[in-house]
Amino acid sequence: MTTINPNKKMCTLINVFTAEPSKQKELFDSLVQASEKLMSKMEGYISAKIHLGNDGKTVTNYAQLASQEHYQKVLKLPEIMEHLKTSAALAINFKPVTYTTIWTDGE
Protein backbone atom coordinates (compact mmCIF):
# COMPACT_ATOMS: atom_id res chain seq x y z
CA MET A 1 0.00 0.00 0.00
CA THR A 2 1.24 3.48 -0.81
CA THR A 3 2.28 5.44 2.24
CA ILE A 4 3.24 9.09 2.28
CA ASN A 5 4.94 9.72 5.59
CA PRO A 6 7.68 12.36 5.89
CA ASN A 7 9.15 10.46 8.86
CA LYS A 8 9.63 7.24 6.90
CA LYS A 9 12.61 7.31 4.57
CA MET A 10 12.07 5.40 1.36
CA CYS A 11 12.63 5.92 -2.34
CA THR A 12 9.71 7.33 -4.31
CA LEU A 13 9.91 7.17 -8.10
CA ILE A 14 7.71 9.46 -10.16
CA ASN A 15 8.08 8.75 -13.86
CA VAL A 16 6.04 10.91 -16.23
CA PHE A 17 5.62 9.54 -19.74
CA THR A 18 4.25 11.37 -22.78
CA ALA A 19 2.82 9.22 -25.56
CA GLU A 20 0.95 9.71 -28.78
CA PRO A 21 -2.78 9.50 -27.97
CA SER A 22 -2.99 6.24 -29.95
CA LYS A 23 -0.27 4.71 -27.71
CA GLN A 24 -1.35 6.07 -24.29
CA LYS A 25 -3.51 3.10 -23.24
CA GLU A 26 -0.97 0.58 -24.55
CA LEU A 27 1.75 2.28 -22.48
CA PHE A 28 -0.53 2.32 -19.43
CA ASP A 29 -1.27 -1.41 -19.84
CA SER A 30 2.44 -2.19 -20.30
CA LEU A 31 3.33 -0.38 -17.07
CA VAL A 32 0.53 -2.08 -15.14
CA GLN A 33 1.62 -5.50 -16.42
CA ALA A 34 5.27 -4.87 -15.54
CA SER A 35 4.32 -3.63 -12.08
CA GLU A 36 2.18 -6.71 -11.41
CA LYS A 37 4.49 -9.33 -12.92
CA LEU A 38 7.99 -7.90 -12.33
CA MET A 39 8.28 -4.98 -9.97
CA SER A 40 6.00 -6.37 -7.27
CA LYS A 41 8.36 -9.37 -6.96
CA MET A 42 11.50 -7.27 -6.51
CA GLU A 43 13.31 -6.96 -3.20
CA GLY A 44 12.46 -3.64 -1.57
CA TYR A 45 9.22 -3.13 -3.54
CA ILE A 46 6.51 -1.34 -1.56
CA SER A 47 3.88 -0.17 -4.04
CA ALA A 48 3.12 1.21 -7.47
CA LYS A 49 0.33 3.36 -8.85
CA ILE A 50 -0.10 3.98 -12.58
CA HIS A 51 -2.11 7.04 -13.63
CA LEU A 52 -3.71 7.49 -17.05
CA GLY A 53 -3.80 11.21 -17.80
CA ASN A 54 -7.07 12.85 -18.80
CA ASP A 55 -5.14 14.79 -21.45
CA GLY A 56 -5.01 11.67 -23.65
CA LYS A 57 -1.20 11.53 -23.78
CA THR A 58 0.30 11.36 -20.26
CA VAL A 59 0.93 8.27 -18.14
CA THR A 60 2.50 8.63 -14.71
CA ASN A 61 4.11 5.86 -12.68
CA TYR A 62 4.30 6.51 -8.93
CA ALA A 63 6.29 3.76 -7.22
CA GLN A 64 7.83 3.27 -3.80
CA LEU A 65 10.83 1.15 -2.87
CA ALA A 66 12.51 0.63 0.48
CA SER A 67 15.58 2.66 -0.51
CA GLN A 68 17.47 4.32 -3.33
CA GLU A 69 19.82 1.32 -3.24
CA HIS A 70 16.92 -1.03 -3.97
CA TYR A 71 15.95 1.15 -6.92
CA GLN A 72 19.51 1.09 -8.30
CA LYS A 73 19.63 -2.72 -7.97
CA VAL A 74 16.33 -3.09 -9.83
CA LEU A 75 17.69 -1.01 -12.73
CA LYS A 76 20.49 -3.54 -13.23
CA LEU A 77 18.18 -6.51 -13.77
CA PRO A 78 17.85 -7.67 -17.42
CA GLU A 79 14.09 -8.26 -17.19
CA ILE A 80 13.57 -4.72 -15.88
CA MET A 81 15.78 -3.26 -18.59
CA GLU A 82 13.69 -5.09 -21.21
CA HIS A 83 10.52 -3.61 -19.74
CA LEU A 84 12.08 -0.14 -19.74
CA LYS A 85 12.97 -0.50 -23.42
CA THR A 86 9.37 -1.49 -24.22
CA SER A 87 7.98 1.48 -22.29
CA ALA A 88 10.45 3.87 -23.88
CA ALA A 89 9.46 2.64 -27.34
CA LEU A 90 5.80 3.45 -26.62
CA ALA A 91 6.58 6.94 -25.30
CA ILE A 92 7.57 10.16 -27.01
CA ASN A 93 9.54 11.02 -23.89
CA PHE A 94 9.70 10.22 -20.20
CA LYS A 95 11.32 11.65 -17.09
CA PRO A 96 12.01 9.37 -14.11
CA VAL A 97 12.92 11.17 -10.88
CA THR A 98 13.44 9.63 -7.45
CA TYR A 99 12.67 11.39 -4.17
CA THR A 100 13.52 10.68 -0.54
CA THR A 101 12.44 13.90 1.15
CA ILE A 102 8.79 14.84 1.16
CA TRP A 103 6.38 17.18 2.85
CA THR A 104 2.69 16.45 3.16
CA ASP A 105 -0.36 18.28 4.42
CA GLY A 106 -3.73 16.78 5.19
CA GLU A 107 -4.70 13.15 5.01
JSON list of C-alpha atoms in Angstrom, two decimals:
[
{"chain": "A", "resi": 1, "resn": "MET", "atom": "CA", "xyz": [0.00, 0.00, 0.00]},
{"chain": "A", "resi": 2, "resn": "THR", "atom": "CA", "xyz": [1.24, 3.48, -0.81]},
{"chain": "A", "resi": 3, "resn": "THR", "atom": "CA", "xyz": [2.28, 5.44, 2.24]},
{"chain": "A", "resi": 4, "resn": "ILE", "atom": "CA", "xyz": [3.24, 9.09, 2.28]},
{"chain": "A", "resi": 5, "resn": "ASN", "atom": "CA", "xyz": [4.94, 9.72, 5.59]},
{"chain": "A", "resi": 6, "resn": "PRO", "atom": "CA", "xyz": [7.68, 12.36, 5.89]},
{"chain": "A", "resi": 7, "resn": "ASN", "atom": "CA", "xyz": [9.15, 10.46, 8.86]},
{"chain": "A", "resi": 8, "resn": "LYS", "atom": "CA", "xyz": [9.63, 7.24, 6.90]},
{"chain": "A", "resi": 9, "resn": "LYS", "atom": "CA", "xyz": [12.61, 7.31, 4.57]},
{"chain": "A", "resi": 10, "resn": "MET", "atom": "CA", "xyz": [12.07, 5.40, 1.36]},
{"chain": "A", "resi": 11, "resn": "CYS", "atom": "CA", "xyz": [12.63, 5.92, -2.34]},
{"chain": "A", "resi": 12, "resn": "THR", "atom": "CA", "xyz": [9.71, 7.33, -4.31]},
{"chain": "A", "resi": 13, "resn": "LEU", "atom": "CA", "xyz": [9.91, 7.17, -8.10]},
{"chain": "A", "resi": 14, "resn": "ILE", "atom": "CA", "xyz": [7.71, 9.46, -10.16]},
{"chain": "A", "resi": 15, "resn": "ASN", "atom": "CA", "xyz": [8.08, 8.75, -13.86]},
{"chain": "A", "resi": 16, "resn": "VAL", "atom": "CA", "xyz": [6.04, 10.91, -16.23]},
{"chain": "A", "resi": 17, "resn": "PHE", "atom": "CA", "xyz": [5.62, 9.54, -19.74]},
{"chain": "A", "resi": 18, "resn": "THR", "atom": "CA", "xyz": [4.25, 11.37, -22.78]},
{"chain": "A", "resi": 19, "resn": "ALA", "atom": "CA", "xyz": [2.82, 9.22, -25.56]},
{"chain": "A", "resi": 20, "resn": "GLU", "atom": "CA", "xyz": [0.95, 9.71, -28.78]},
{"chain": "A", "resi": 21, "resn": "PRO", "atom": "CA", "xyz": [-2.78, 9.50, -27.97]},
{"chain": "A", "resi": 22, "resn": "SER", "atom": "CA", "xyz": [-2.99, 6.24, -29.95]},
{"chain": "A", "resi": 23, "resn": "LYS", "atom": "CA", "xyz": [-0.27, 4.71, -27.71]},
{"chain": "A", "resi": 24, "resn": "GLN", "atom": "CA", "xyz": [-1.35, 6.07, -24.29]},
{"chain": "A", "resi": 25, "resn": "LYS", "atom": "CA", "xyz": [-3.51, 3.10, -23.24]},
{"chain": "A", "resi": 26, "resn": "GLU", "atom": "CA", "xyz": [-0.97, 0.58, -24.55]},
{"chain": "A", "resi": 27, "resn": "LEU", "atom": "CA", "xyz": [1.75, 2.28, -22.48]},
{"chain": "A", "resi": 28, "resn": "PHE", "atom": "CA", "xyz": [-0.53, 2.32, -19.43]},
{"chain": "A", "resi": 29, "resn": "ASP", "atom": "CA", "xyz": [-1.27, -1.41, -19.84]},
{"chain": "A", "resi": 30, "resn": "SER", "atom": "CA", "xyz": [2.44, -2.19, -20.30]},
{"chain": "A", "resi": 31, "resn": "LEU", "atom": "CA", "xyz": [3.33, -0.38, -17.07]},
{"chain": "A", "resi": 32, "resn": "VAL", "atom": "CA", "xyz": [0.53, -2.08, -15.14]},
{"chain": "A", "resi": 33, "resn": "GLN", "atom": "CA", "xyz": [1.62, -5.50, -16.42]},
{"chain": "A", "resi": 34, "resn": "ALA", "atom": "CA", "xyz": [5.27, -4.87, -15.54]},
{"chain": "A", "resi": 35, "resn": "SER", "atom": "CA", "xyz": [4.32, -3.63, -12.08]},
{"chain": "A", "resi": 36, "resn": "GLU", "atom": "CA", "xyz": [2.18, -6.71, -11.41]},
{"chain": "A", "resi": 37, "resn": "LYS", "atom": "CA", "xyz": [4.49, -9.33, -12.92]},
{"chain": "A", "resi": 38, "resn": "LEU", "atom": "CA", "xyz": [7.99, -7.90, -12.33]},
{"chain": "A", "resi": 39, "resn": "MET", "atom": "CA", "xyz": [8.28, -4.98, -9.97]},
{"chain": "A", "resi": 40, "resn": "SER", "atom": "CA", "xyz": [6.00, -6.37, -7.27]},
{"chain": "A", "resi": 41, "resn": "LYS", "atom": "CA", "xyz": [8.36, -9.37, -6.96]},
{"chain": "A", "resi": 42, "resn": "MET", "atom": "CA", "xyz": [11.50, -7.27, -6.51]},
{"chain": "A", "resi": 43, "resn": "GLU", "atom": "CA", "xyz": [13.31, -6.96, -3.20]},
{"chain": "A", "resi": 44, "resn": "GLY", "atom": "CA", "xyz": [12.46, -3.64, -1.57]},
{"chain": "A", "resi": 45, "resn": "TYR", "atom": "CA", "xyz": [9.22, -3.13, -3.54]},
{"chain": "A", "resi": 46, "resn": "ILE", "atom": "CA", "xyz": [6.51, -1.34, -1.56]},
{"chain": "A", "resi": 47, "resn": "SER", "atom": "CA", "xyz": [3.88, -0.17, -4.04]},
{"chain": "A", "resi": 48, "resn": "ALA", "atom": "CA", "xyz": [3.12, 1.21, -7.47]},
{"chain": "A", "resi": 49, "resn": "LYS", "atom": "CA", "xyz": [0.33, 3.36, -8.85]},
{"chain": "A", "resi": 50, "resn": "ILE", "atom": "CA", "xyz": [-0.10, 3.98, -12.58]},
{"chain": "A", "resi": 51, "resn": "HIS", "atom": "CA", "xyz": [-2.11, 7.04, -13.63]},
{"chain": "A", "resi": 52, "resn": "LEU", "atom": "CA", "xyz": [-3.71, 7.49, -17.05]},
{"chain": "A", "resi": 53, "resn": "GLY", "atom": "CA", "xyz": [-3.80, 11.21, -17.80]},
{"chain": "A", "resi": 54, "resn": "ASN", "atom": "CA", "xyz": [-7.07, 12.85, -18.80]},
{"chain": "A", "resi": 55, "resn": "ASP", "atom": "CA", "xyz": [-5.14, 14.79, -21.45]},
{"chain": "A", "resi": 56, "resn": "GLY", "atom": "CA", "xyz": [-5.01, 11.67, -23.65]},
{"chain": "A", "resi": 57, "resn": "LYS", "atom": "CA", "xyz": [-1.20, 11.53, -23.78]},
{"chain": "A", "resi": 58, "resn": "THR", "atom": "CA", "xyz": [0.30, 11.36, -20.26]},
{"chain": "A", "resi": 59, "resn": "VAL", "atom": "CA", "xyz": [0.93, 8.27, -18.14]},
{"chain": "A", "resi": 60, "resn": "THR", "atom": "CA", "xyz": [2.50, 8.63, -14.71]},
{"chain": "A", "resi": 61, "resn": "ASN", "atom": "CA", "xyz": [4.11, 5.86, -12.68]},
{"chain": "A", "resi": 62, "resn": "TYR", "atom": "CA", "xyz": [4.30, 6.51, -8.93]},
{"chain": "A", "resi": 63, "resn": "ALA", "atom": "CA", "xyz": [6.29, 3.76, -7.22]},
{"chain": "A", "resi": 64, "resn": "GLN", "atom": "CA", "xyz": [7.83, 3.27, -3.80]},
{"chain": "A", "resi": 65, "resn": "LEU", "atom": "CA", "xyz": [10.83, 1.15, -2.87]},
{"chain": "A", "resi": 66, "resn": "ALA", "atom": "CA", "xyz": [12.51, 0.63, 0.48]},
{"chain": "A", "resi": 67, "resn": "SER", "atom": "CA", "xyz": [15.58, 2.66, -0.51]},
{"chain": "A", "resi": 68, "resn": "GLN", "atom": "CA", "xyz": [17.47, 4.32, -3.33]},
{"chain": "A", "resi": 69, "resn": "GLU", "atom": "CA", "xyz": [19.82, 1.32, -3.24]},
{"chain": "A", "resi": 70, "resn": "HIS", "atom": "CA", "xyz": [16.92, -1.03, -3.97]},
{"chain": "A", "resi": 71, "resn": "TYR", "atom": "CA", "xyz": [15.95, 1.15, -6.92]},
{"chain": "A", "resi": 72, "resn": "GLN", "atom": "CA", "xyz": [19.51, 1.09, -8.30]},
{"chain": "A", "resi": 73, "resn": "LYS", "atom": "CA", "xyz": [19.63, -2.72, -7.97]},
{"chain": "A", "resi": 74, "resn": "VAL", "atom": "CA", "xyz": [16.33, -3.09, -9.83]},
{"chain": "A", "resi": 75, "resn": "LEU", "atom": "CA", "xyz": [17.69, -1.01, -12.73]},
{"chain": "A", "resi": 76, "resn": "LYS", "atom": "CA", "xyz": [20.49, -3.54, -13.23]},
{"chain": "A", "resi": 77, "resn": "LEU", "atom": "CA", "xyz": [18.18, -6.51, -13.77]},
{"chain": "A", "resi": 78, "resn": "PRO", "atom": "CA", "xyz": [17.85, -7.67, -17.42]},
{"chain": "A", "resi": 79, "resn": "GLU", "atom": "CA", "xyz": [14.09, -8.26, -17.19]},
{"chain": "A", "resi": 80, "resn": "ILE", "atom": "CA", "xyz": [13.57, -4.72, -15.88]},
{"chain": "A", "resi": 81, "resn": "MET", "atom": "CA", "xyz": [15.78, -3.26, -18.59]},
{"chain": "A", "resi": 82, "resn": "GLU", "atom": "CA", "xyz": [13.69, -5.09, -21.21]},
{"chain": "A", "resi": 83, "resn": "HIS", "atom": "CA", "xyz": [10.52, -3.61, -19.74]},
{"chain": "A", "resi": 84, "resn": "LEU", "atom": "CA", "xyz": [12.08, -0.14, -19.74]},
{"chain": "A", "resi": 85, "resn": "LYS", "atom": "CA", "xyz": [12.97, -0.50, -23.42]},
{"chain": "A", "resi": 86, "resn": "THR", "atom": "CA", "xyz": [9.37, -1.49, -24.22]},
{"chain": "A", "resi": 87, "resn": "SER", "atom": "CA", "xyz": [7.98, 1.48, -22.29]},
{"chain": "A", "resi": 88, "resn": "ALA", "atom": "CA", "xyz": [10.45, 3.87, -23.88]},
{"chain": "A", "resi": 89, "resn": "ALA", "atom": "CA", "xyz": [9.46, 2.64, -27.34]},
{"chain": "A", "resi": 90, "resn": "LEU", "atom": "CA", "xyz": [5.80, 3.45, -26.62]},
{"chain": "A", "resi": 91, "resn": "ALA", "atom": "CA", "xyz": [6.58, 6.94, -25.30]},
{"chain": "A", "resi": 92, "resn": "ILE", "atom": "CA", "xyz": [7.57, 10.16, -27.01]},
{"chain": "A", "resi": 93, "resn": "ASN", "atom": "CA", "xyz": [9.54, 11.02, -23.89]},
{"chain": "A", "resi": 94, "resn": "PHE", "atom": "CA", "xyz": [9.70, 10.22, -20.20]},
{"chain": "A", "resi": 95, "resn": "LYS", "atom": "CA", "xyz": [11.32, 11.65, -17.09]},
{"chain": "A", "resi": 96, "resn": "PRO", "atom": "CA", "xyz": [12.01, 9.37, -14.11]},
{"chain": "A", "resi": 97, "resn": "VAL", "atom": "CA", "xyz": [12.92, 11.17, -10.88]},
{"chain": "A", "resi": 98, "resn": "THR", "atom": "CA", "xyz": [13.44, 9.63, -7.45]},
{"chain": "A", "resi": 99, "resn": "TYR", "atom": "CA", "xyz": [12.67, 11.39, -4.17]},
{"chain": "A", "resi": 100, "resn": "THR", "atom": "CA", "xyz": [13.52, 10.68, -0.54]},
{"chain": "A", "resi": 101, "resn": "THR", "atom": "CA", "xyz": [12.44, 13.90, 1.15]},
{"chain": "A", "resi": 102, "resn": "ILE", "atom": "CA", "xyz": [8.79, 14.84, 1.16]},
{"chain": "A", "resi": 103, "resn": "TRP", "atom": "CA", "xyz": [6.38, 17.18, 2.85]},
{"chain": "A", "resi": 104, "resn": "THR", "atom": "CA", "xyz": [2.69, 16.45, 3.16]},
{"chain": "A", "resi": 105, "resn": "ASP", "atom": "CA", "xyz": [-0.36, 18.28, 4.42]},
{"chain": "A", "resi": 106, "resn": "GLY", "atom": "CA", "xyz": [-3.73, 16.78, 5.19]},
{"chain": "A", "resi": 107, "resn": "GLU", "atom": "CA", "xyz": [-4.70, 13.15, 5.01]}
]
